[in-house]
Coordinates of C-alpha atoms and ligand atoms in Angstrom, one line a residue:
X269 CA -19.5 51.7 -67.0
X270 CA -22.3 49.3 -65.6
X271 CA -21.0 46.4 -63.3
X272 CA -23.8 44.7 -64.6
X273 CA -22.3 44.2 -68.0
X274 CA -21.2 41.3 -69.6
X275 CA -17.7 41.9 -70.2
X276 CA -15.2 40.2 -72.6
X277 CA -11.3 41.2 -73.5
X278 CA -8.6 38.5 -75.1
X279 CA -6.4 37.6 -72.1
X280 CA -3.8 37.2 -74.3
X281 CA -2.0 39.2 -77.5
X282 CA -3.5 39.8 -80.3
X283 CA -1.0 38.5 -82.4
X284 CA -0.3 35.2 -84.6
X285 CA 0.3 32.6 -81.9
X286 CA -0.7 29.3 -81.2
X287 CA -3.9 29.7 -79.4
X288 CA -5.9 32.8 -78.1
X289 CA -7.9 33.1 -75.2
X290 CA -10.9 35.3 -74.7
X291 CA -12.9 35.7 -71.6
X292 CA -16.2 36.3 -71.1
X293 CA -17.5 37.6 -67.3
X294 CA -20.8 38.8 -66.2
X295 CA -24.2 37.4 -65.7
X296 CA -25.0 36.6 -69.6
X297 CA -21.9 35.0 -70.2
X298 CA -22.9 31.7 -71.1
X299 CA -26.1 33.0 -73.1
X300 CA -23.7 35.1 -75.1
X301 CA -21.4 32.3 -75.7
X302 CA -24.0 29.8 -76.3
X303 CA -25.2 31.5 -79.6
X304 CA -21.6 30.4 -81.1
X305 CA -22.4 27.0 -80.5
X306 CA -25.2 23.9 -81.6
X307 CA -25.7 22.4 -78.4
X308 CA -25.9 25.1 -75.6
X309 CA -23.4 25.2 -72.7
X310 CA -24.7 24.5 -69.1
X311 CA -23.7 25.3 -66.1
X312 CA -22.1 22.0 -65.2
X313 CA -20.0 21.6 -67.9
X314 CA -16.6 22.3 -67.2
X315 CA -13.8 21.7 -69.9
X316 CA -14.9 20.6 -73.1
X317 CA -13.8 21.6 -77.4
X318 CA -16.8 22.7 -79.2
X319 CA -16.9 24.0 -83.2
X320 CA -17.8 27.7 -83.1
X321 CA -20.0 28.9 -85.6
X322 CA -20.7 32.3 -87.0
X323 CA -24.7 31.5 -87.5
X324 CA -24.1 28.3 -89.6
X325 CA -20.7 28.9 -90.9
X326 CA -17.7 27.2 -88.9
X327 CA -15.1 29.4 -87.9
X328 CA -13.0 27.0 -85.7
X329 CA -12.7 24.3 -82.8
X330 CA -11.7 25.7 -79.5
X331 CA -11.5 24.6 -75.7
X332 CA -14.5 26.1 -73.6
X333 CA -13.8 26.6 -69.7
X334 CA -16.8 27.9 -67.5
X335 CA -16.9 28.3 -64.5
X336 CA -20.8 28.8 -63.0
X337 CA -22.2 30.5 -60.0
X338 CA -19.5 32.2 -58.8
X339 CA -16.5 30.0 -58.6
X340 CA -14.4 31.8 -60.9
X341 CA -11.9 34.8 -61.0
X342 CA -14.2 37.3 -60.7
X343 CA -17.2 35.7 -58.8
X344 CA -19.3 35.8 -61.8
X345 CA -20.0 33.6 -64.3
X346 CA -17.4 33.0 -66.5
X347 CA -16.8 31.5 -69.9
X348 CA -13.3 30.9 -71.1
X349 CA -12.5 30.5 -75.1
X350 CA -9.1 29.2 -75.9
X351 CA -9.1 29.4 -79.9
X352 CA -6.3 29.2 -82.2
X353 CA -4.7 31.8 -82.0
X354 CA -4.7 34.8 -84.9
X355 CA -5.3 37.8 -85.4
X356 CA -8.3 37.6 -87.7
X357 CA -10.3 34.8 -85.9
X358 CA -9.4 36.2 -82.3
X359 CA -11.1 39.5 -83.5
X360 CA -13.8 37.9 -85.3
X361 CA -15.3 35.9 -81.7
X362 CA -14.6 39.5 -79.7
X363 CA -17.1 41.2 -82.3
X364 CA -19.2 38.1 -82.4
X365 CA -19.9 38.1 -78.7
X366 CA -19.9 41.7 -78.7
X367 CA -22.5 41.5 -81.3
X368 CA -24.3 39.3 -78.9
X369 CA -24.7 41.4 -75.8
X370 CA -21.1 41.5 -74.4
X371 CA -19.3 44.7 -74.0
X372 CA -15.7 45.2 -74.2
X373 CA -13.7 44.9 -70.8
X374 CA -12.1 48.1 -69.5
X375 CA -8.6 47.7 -68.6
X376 CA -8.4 46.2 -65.2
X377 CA -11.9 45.7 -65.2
X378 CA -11.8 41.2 -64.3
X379 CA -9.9 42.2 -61.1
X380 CA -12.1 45.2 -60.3
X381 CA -15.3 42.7 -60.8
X382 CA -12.7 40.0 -58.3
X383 CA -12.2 42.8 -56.1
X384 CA -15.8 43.9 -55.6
X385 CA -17.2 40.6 -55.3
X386 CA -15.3 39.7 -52.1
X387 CA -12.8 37.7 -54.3
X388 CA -9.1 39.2 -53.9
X389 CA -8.6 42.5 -51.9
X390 CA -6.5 45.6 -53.1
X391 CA -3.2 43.9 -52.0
X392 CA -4.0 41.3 -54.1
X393 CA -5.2 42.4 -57.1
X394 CA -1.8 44.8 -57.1
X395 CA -0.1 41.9 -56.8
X396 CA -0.9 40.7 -60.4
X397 CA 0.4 43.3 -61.6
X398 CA 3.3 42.8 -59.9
X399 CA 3.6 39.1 -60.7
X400 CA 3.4 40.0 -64.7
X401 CA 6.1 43.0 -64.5
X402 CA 8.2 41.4 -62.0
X403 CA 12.2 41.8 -63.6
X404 CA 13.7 39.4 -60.9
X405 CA 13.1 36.8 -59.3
X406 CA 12.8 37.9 -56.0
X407 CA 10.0 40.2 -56.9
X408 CA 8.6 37.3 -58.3
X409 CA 8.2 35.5 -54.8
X410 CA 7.0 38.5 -53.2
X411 CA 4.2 39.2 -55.6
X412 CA 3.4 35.4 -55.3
X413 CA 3.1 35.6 -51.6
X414 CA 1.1 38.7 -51.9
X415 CA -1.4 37.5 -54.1
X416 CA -1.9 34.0 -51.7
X417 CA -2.7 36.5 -49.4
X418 CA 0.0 34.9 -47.2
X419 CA 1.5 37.9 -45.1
X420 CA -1.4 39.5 -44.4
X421 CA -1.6 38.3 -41.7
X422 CA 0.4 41.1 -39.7
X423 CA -2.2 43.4 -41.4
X424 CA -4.8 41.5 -39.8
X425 CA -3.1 41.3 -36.5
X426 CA -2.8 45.0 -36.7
X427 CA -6.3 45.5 -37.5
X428 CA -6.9 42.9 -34.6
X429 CA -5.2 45.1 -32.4
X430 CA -7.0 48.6 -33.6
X431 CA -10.0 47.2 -33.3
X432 CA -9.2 46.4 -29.5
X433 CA -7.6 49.7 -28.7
X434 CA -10.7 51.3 -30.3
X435 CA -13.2 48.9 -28.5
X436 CA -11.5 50.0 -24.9
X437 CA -11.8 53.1 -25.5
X438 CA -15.3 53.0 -26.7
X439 CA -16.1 51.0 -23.8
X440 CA -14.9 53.2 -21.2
X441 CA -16.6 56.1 -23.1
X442 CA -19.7 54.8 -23.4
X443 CA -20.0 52.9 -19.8
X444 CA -18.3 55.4 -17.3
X445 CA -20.1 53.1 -14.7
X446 CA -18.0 49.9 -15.8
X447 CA -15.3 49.4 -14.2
X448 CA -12.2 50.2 -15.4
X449 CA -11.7 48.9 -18.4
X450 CA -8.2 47.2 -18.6
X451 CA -6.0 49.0 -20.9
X452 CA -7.4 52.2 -21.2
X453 CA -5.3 54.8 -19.3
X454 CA -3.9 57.4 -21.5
X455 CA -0.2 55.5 -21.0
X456 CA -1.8 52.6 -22.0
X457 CA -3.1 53.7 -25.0
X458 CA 0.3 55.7 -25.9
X459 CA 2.1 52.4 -25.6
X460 CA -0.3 50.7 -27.8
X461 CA -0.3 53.5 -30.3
X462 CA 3.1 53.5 -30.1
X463 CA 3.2 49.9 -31.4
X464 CA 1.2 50.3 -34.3
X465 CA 3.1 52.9 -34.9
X466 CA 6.3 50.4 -35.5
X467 CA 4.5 48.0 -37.5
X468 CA 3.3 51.1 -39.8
X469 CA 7.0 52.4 -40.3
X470 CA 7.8 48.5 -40.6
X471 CA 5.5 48.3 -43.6
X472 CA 6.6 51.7 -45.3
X473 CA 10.4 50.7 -45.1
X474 CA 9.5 47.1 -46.6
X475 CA 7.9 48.6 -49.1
X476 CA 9.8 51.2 -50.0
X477 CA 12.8 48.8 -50.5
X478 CA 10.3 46.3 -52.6
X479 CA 9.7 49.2 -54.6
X480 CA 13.1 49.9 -54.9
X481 CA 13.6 46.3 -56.5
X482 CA 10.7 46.8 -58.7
X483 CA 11.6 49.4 -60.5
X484 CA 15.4 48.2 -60.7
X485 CA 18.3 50.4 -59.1
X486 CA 19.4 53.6 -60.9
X487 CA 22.9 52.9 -61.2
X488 CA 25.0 55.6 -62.6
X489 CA 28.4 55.4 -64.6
X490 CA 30.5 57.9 -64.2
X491 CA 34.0 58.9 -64.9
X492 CA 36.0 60.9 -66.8
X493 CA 36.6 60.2 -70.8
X494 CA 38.1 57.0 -71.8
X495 CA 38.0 55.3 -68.8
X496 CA 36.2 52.5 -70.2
X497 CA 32.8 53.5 -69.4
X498 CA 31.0 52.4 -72.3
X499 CA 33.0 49.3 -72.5
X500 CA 31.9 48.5 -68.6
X501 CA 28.3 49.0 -69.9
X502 CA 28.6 46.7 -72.8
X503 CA 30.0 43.7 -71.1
X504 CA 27.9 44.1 -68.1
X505 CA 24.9 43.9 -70.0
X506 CA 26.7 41.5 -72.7
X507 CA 25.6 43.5 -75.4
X508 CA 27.2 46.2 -77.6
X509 CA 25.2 48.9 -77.0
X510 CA 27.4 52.2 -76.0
X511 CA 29.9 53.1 -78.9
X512 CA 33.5 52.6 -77.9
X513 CA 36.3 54.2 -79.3
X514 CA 39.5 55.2 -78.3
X515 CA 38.5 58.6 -79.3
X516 CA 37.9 61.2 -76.1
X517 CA 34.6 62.3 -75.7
X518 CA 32.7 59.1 -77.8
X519 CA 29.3 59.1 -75.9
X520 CA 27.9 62.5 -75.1
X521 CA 24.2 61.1 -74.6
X522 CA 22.8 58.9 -71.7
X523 CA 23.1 55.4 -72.8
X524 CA 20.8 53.0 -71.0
X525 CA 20.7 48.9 -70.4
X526 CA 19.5 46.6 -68.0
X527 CA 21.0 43.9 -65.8
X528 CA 18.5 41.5 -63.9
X529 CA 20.5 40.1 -60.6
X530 CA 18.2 37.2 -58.6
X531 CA 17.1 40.2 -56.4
X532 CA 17.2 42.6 -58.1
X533 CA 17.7 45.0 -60.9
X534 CA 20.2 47.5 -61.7
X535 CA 18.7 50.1 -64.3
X536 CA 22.3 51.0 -65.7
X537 CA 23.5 54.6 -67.2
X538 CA 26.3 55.0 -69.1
X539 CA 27.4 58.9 -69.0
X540 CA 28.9 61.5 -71.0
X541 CA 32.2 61.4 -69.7
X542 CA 33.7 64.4 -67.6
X543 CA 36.3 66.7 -69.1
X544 CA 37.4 70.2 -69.8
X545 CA 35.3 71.0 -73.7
X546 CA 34.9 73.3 -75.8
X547 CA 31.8 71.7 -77.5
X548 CA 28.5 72.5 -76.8
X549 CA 27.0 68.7 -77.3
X550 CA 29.3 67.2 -75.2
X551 CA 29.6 70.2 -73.1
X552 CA 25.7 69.4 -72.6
X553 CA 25.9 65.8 -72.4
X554 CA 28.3 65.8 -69.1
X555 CA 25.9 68.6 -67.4
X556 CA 24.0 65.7 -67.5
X557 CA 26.1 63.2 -66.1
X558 CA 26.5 65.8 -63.3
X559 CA 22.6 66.2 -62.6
X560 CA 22.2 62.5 -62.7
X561 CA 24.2 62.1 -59.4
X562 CA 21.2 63.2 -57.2
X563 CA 18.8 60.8 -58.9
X564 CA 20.7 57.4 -59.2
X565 CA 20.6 55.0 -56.7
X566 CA 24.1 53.6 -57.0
X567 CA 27.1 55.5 -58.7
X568 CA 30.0 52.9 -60.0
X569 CA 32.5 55.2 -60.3
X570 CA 35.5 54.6 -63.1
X571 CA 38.8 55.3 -62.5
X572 CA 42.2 54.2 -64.3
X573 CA 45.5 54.6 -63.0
X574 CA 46.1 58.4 -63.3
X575 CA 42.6 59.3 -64.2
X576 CA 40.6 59.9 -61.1
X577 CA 39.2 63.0 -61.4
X578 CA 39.0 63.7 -57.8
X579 CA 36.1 67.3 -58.3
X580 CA 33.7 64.4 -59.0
X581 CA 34.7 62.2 -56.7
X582 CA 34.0 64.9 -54.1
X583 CA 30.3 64.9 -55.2
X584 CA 29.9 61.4 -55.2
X585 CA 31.7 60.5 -51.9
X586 CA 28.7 60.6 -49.5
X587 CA 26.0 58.6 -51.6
X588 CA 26.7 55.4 -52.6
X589 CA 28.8 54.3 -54.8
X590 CA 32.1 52.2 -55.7
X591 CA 35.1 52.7 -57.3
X592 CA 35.5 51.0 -59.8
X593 CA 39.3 50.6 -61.6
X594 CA 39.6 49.6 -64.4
X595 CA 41.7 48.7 -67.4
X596 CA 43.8 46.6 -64.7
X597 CA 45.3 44.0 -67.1
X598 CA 47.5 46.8 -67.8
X599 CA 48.5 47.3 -64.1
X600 CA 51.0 45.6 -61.8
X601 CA 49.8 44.8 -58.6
X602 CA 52.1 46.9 -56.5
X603 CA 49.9 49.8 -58.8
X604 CA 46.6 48.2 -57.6
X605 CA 47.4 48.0 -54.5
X606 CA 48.9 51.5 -53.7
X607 CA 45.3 52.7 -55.5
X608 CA 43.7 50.5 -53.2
X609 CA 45.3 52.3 -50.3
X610 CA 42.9 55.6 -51.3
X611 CA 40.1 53.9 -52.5
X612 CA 39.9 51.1 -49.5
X613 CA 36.4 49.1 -51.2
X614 CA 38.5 49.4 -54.6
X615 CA 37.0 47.1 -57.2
X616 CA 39.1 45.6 -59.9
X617 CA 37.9 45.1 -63.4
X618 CA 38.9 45.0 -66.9
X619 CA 36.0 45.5 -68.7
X620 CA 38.3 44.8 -71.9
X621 CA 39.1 41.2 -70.8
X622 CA 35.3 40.8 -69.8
X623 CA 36.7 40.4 -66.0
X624 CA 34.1 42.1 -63.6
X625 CA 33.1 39.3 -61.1
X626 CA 34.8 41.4 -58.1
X627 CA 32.4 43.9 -59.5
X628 CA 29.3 41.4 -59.5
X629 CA 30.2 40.1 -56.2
X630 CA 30.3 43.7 -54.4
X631 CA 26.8 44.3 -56.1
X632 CA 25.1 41.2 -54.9
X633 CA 26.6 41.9 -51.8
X634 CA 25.1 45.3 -51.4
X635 CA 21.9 44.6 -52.7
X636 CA 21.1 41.6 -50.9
X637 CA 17.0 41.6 -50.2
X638 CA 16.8 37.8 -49.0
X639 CA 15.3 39.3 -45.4
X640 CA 12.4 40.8 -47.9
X641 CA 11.1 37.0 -48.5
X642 CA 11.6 35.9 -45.2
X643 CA 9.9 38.2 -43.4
X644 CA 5.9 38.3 -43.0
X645 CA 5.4 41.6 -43.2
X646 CA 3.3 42.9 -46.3
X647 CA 4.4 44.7 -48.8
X648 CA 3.0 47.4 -50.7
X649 CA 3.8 48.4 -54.0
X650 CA 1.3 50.4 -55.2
X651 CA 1.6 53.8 -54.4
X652 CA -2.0 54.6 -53.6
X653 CA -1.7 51.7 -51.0
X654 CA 1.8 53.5 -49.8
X655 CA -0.3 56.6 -49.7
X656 CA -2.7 55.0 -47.8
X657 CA -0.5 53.7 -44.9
X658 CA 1.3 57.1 -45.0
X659 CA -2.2 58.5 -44.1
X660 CA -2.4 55.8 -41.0
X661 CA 1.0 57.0 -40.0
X662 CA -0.2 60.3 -40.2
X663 CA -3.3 59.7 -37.9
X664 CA -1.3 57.2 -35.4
X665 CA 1.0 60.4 -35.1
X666 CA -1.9 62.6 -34.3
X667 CA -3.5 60.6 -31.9
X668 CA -0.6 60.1 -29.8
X669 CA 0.2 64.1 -29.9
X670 CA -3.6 64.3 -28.9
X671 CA -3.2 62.2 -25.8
X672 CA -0.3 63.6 -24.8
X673 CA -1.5 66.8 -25.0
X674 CA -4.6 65.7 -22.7
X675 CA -6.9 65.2 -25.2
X676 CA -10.4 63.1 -24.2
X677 CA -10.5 59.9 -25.7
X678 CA -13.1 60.3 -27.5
X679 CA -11.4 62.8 -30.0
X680 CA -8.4 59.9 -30.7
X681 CA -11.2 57.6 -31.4
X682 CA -11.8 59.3 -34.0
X683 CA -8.9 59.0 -35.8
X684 CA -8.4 55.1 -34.9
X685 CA -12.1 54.6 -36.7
X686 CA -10.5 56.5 -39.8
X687 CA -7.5 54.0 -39.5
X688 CA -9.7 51.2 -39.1
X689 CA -11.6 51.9 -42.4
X690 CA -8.1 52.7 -44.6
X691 CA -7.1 48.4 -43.5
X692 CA -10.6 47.8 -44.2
X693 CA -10.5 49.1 -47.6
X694 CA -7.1 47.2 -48.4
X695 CA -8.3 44.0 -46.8
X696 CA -11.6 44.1 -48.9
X697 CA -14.1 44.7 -46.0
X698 CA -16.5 47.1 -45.3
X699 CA -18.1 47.2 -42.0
X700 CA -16.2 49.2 -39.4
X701 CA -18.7 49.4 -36.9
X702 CA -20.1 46.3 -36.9
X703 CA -16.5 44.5 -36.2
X704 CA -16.4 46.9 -33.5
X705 CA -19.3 46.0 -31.5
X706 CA -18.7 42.3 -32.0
X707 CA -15.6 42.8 -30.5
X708 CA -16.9 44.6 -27.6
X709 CA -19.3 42.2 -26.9
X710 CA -17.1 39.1 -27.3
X711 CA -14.2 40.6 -25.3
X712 CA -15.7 42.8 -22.9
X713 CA -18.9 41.0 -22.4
X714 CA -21.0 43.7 -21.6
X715 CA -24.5 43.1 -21.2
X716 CA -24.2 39.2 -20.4
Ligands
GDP889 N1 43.2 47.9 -72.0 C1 42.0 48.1 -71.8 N2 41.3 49.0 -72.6 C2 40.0 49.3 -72.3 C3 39.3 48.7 -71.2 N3 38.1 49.1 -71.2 C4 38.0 50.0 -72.2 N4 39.1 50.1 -72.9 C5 39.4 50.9 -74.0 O1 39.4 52.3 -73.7 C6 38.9 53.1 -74.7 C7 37.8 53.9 -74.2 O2 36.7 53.1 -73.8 P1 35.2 53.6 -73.6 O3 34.4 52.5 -73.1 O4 34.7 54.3 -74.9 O5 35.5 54.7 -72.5 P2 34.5 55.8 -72.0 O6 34.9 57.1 -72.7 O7 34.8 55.9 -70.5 O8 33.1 55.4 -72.3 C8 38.5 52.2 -75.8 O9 39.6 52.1 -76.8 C9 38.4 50.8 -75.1 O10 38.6 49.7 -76.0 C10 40.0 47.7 -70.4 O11 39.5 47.1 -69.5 N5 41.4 47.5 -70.7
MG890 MG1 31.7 56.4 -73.3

């Protein structure tokens, strides 16, 4: 791969569809284009419809975009076809431009060119992802807000402060004659390790929840047979998709749908349902259900009057989970309520009758993320990024066991200049050192 490249891709399907667009990126991008058209493109023109031609045959009439020297996406020059769209004429311009000089984009490859050239950082470019996968709406905003580059900001004051702590200590390290440079006695430094400490588990728990909401909540199903399972899928997802019968032991496979909530999404399984059997495939399909418990995130658990089958219940009764009763258009409420005296969060359906809103309501309740949106701290949702801020944990954690132990300041140094360079890399900058002596000189005026 050669950065150098001209790269082109179709930013959209290759399918029948109204109009295709194909990008072109690189520093021949217009010279490539140009030999598709009469009158050659220059670097002022902005937004114009041109004929193509395939040396002197027309092939169509498209909208050209460019933007020149620099001001585009990925800080190169860029040319933007938008042709009808089709399967056979789409292909036909790639291989004509390819023909001409461009090569084919890797995948990723536009942001990796925006990322290298200074225009988005790693946050940002994840965050397009994001913004195209998003399931809810919530992870919508967030991935919005990550790609303006609006919170962060608290990685910036973090950084802010690093580079501080780091510029004390490399002041008093390397000017034992100054005086005493506020800030820099070992319980000073704990303290301020100790903050960025916080603001590191801050930014792992945010983004472990965002994560959480990304990928949708595993939610489990489980109950014995005939409970109504399958029918609780179905209308939850409004959509027959588990077979119901009356017939005990109907779904011995893991039956899975989807349900997008504002802010969130649940990642539903319906489950072989428990009971004594002497088949093998459904004897299989409800060790299943059993080993599912440690991996879902939620566990609605179905009950009907006089089917609670209380040897599951005991597995389930620490994580989280609700019970879930169902059938109760058949019950009286004095039977409700003396169920409700064992189960105290009880929740009421009849997935028959399509009634589940005390359901809904006890979800949305629980799974609440509005404090996500409103807070400013970033979030990470890629799990190299993660892996990177585990890593500054990590070294925070060292450093402080360092100084308590009596460590010379030097040696924790160290580790804060590795820190320094892991925010670096996500923010999209480069030079440690030289931040670090402009803040030395700016703050603790030496040499003035
Ligand atoms: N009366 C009533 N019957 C239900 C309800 N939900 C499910 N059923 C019936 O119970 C039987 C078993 O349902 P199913 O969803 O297959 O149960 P599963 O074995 O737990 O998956 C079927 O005949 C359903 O029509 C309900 O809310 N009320
Ligand atoms: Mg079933």
């Amino acid at each position: 791969m050669n950065i150098n490249d001209t790269i082109v891709a179709c930013a959209t399907k290759i399918a029948k569809q109204a109009i295709s667009i194909i990008r072109i990126s690189g520093e021949n991008a217009f010279k490539i284009t140009n030999r598709l058209l009469k009158n050659k493109l220059t670097k002022s023109s902005k937004i114009q419809i041109r004929k193509l031609f395939d040396k002197k045959d027309l092939i169509d009439e498209a909208l050209i975009l460019t933007f020149a020297n620099g001001n585009s996406f990925t800080g190169e020059d860029v040319v933007e076809i938008q042709c009808h769209g089709g399967i056979l004429l789409t292909n036909h311009i790639v291989s004509l431009l390819i023909s001409y000089g461009a090569r084919p984009a890797l995948p990723g490859e536009f942001s990796q060119r925006a990322y290298l050239n200074g225009k988005i950082n790693l946050i940002q470019a994840e965050s397009i992802n994001n913004l195209i996968d998003s399931k809810n709406e919530l992870s919508l905003k967030i991935s919005a807000l990550n790609l303006e580059g609006k919170n962060h900001k608290s990685l910036i004051d973090m950084k802010n402060d690093l580079i501080d702590l780091i510029s004390k200590i490399q002041t008093s390290i390397d000017y034992p004659d100054y005086d005493d440079v506020e800030g820099s006695s070992p319980e000073e430094i704990i303290e301020q390790l100790d903050f960025l400490k916080q603001e590191t588990l801050k930014i792992l728990d945010i983004s472990k929840r965002f994560n959480f909401l990304k990928t949708g909540i595993n939610t489990l199903i489980l109950g014995e047979t005939n409970v109504g399972k399958s029918s609780l899928l179905n209308t939850l997802i409004s959509e027959e998709k588990a077979i119901v019968t009356e017939i005990e032991g109907t779904t011995r496979d893991i039956v899975e749908g989807e349900l997008n909530f504002t802010n969130f999404t649940l990642n539903l399984i319906d489950s072989a349902g428990i009971r004594k059997t002497d088949n093998k495939v459904e004897k299989i399909g409800i060790e299943k259900s059993i080993s599912l418990i440690n991996t879902s995130n939620l566990i609605l658990f179905v009950i009907n009057k006089g089917k609670i089958n209380y040897e599951i219940y005991e597995k389930i009764r620490n994580k989280k989970h609700l019970v879930v009763l169902n059938k109760s258009e058949l019950l009286k409420k004095s039977d409700i309520e003396e169920i409700r005296k064992e189960f105290k969060d009880l929740v009421v359906v009849s997935a028959l009758k399509g009634d589940i809103k005390d359901l809904i309501s006890k979800i949305e309740l629980e799974f609440n993320n509005e404090d996500i949106l409103e807070s400013d701290i970033p979030v990470l949702s890629n799990l190299f990024h993660i892996e990177m801020f585990k890593n500054i944990l990590t070294l925070l954690e060292n450093s402080l066991k360092n100084i308590k132990e009596g460590f010379t300041t030097d040696l924790i140094n160290v580790d804060l200049y590795e820190i320094l360079k892991i925010l670096n890399n996500l923010l999209g900058i480069y030079d440690a050192d030289e931040e670090v002596i402009d803040n030395i000189f700016r703050k603790y005026c030496l040499g003035k």
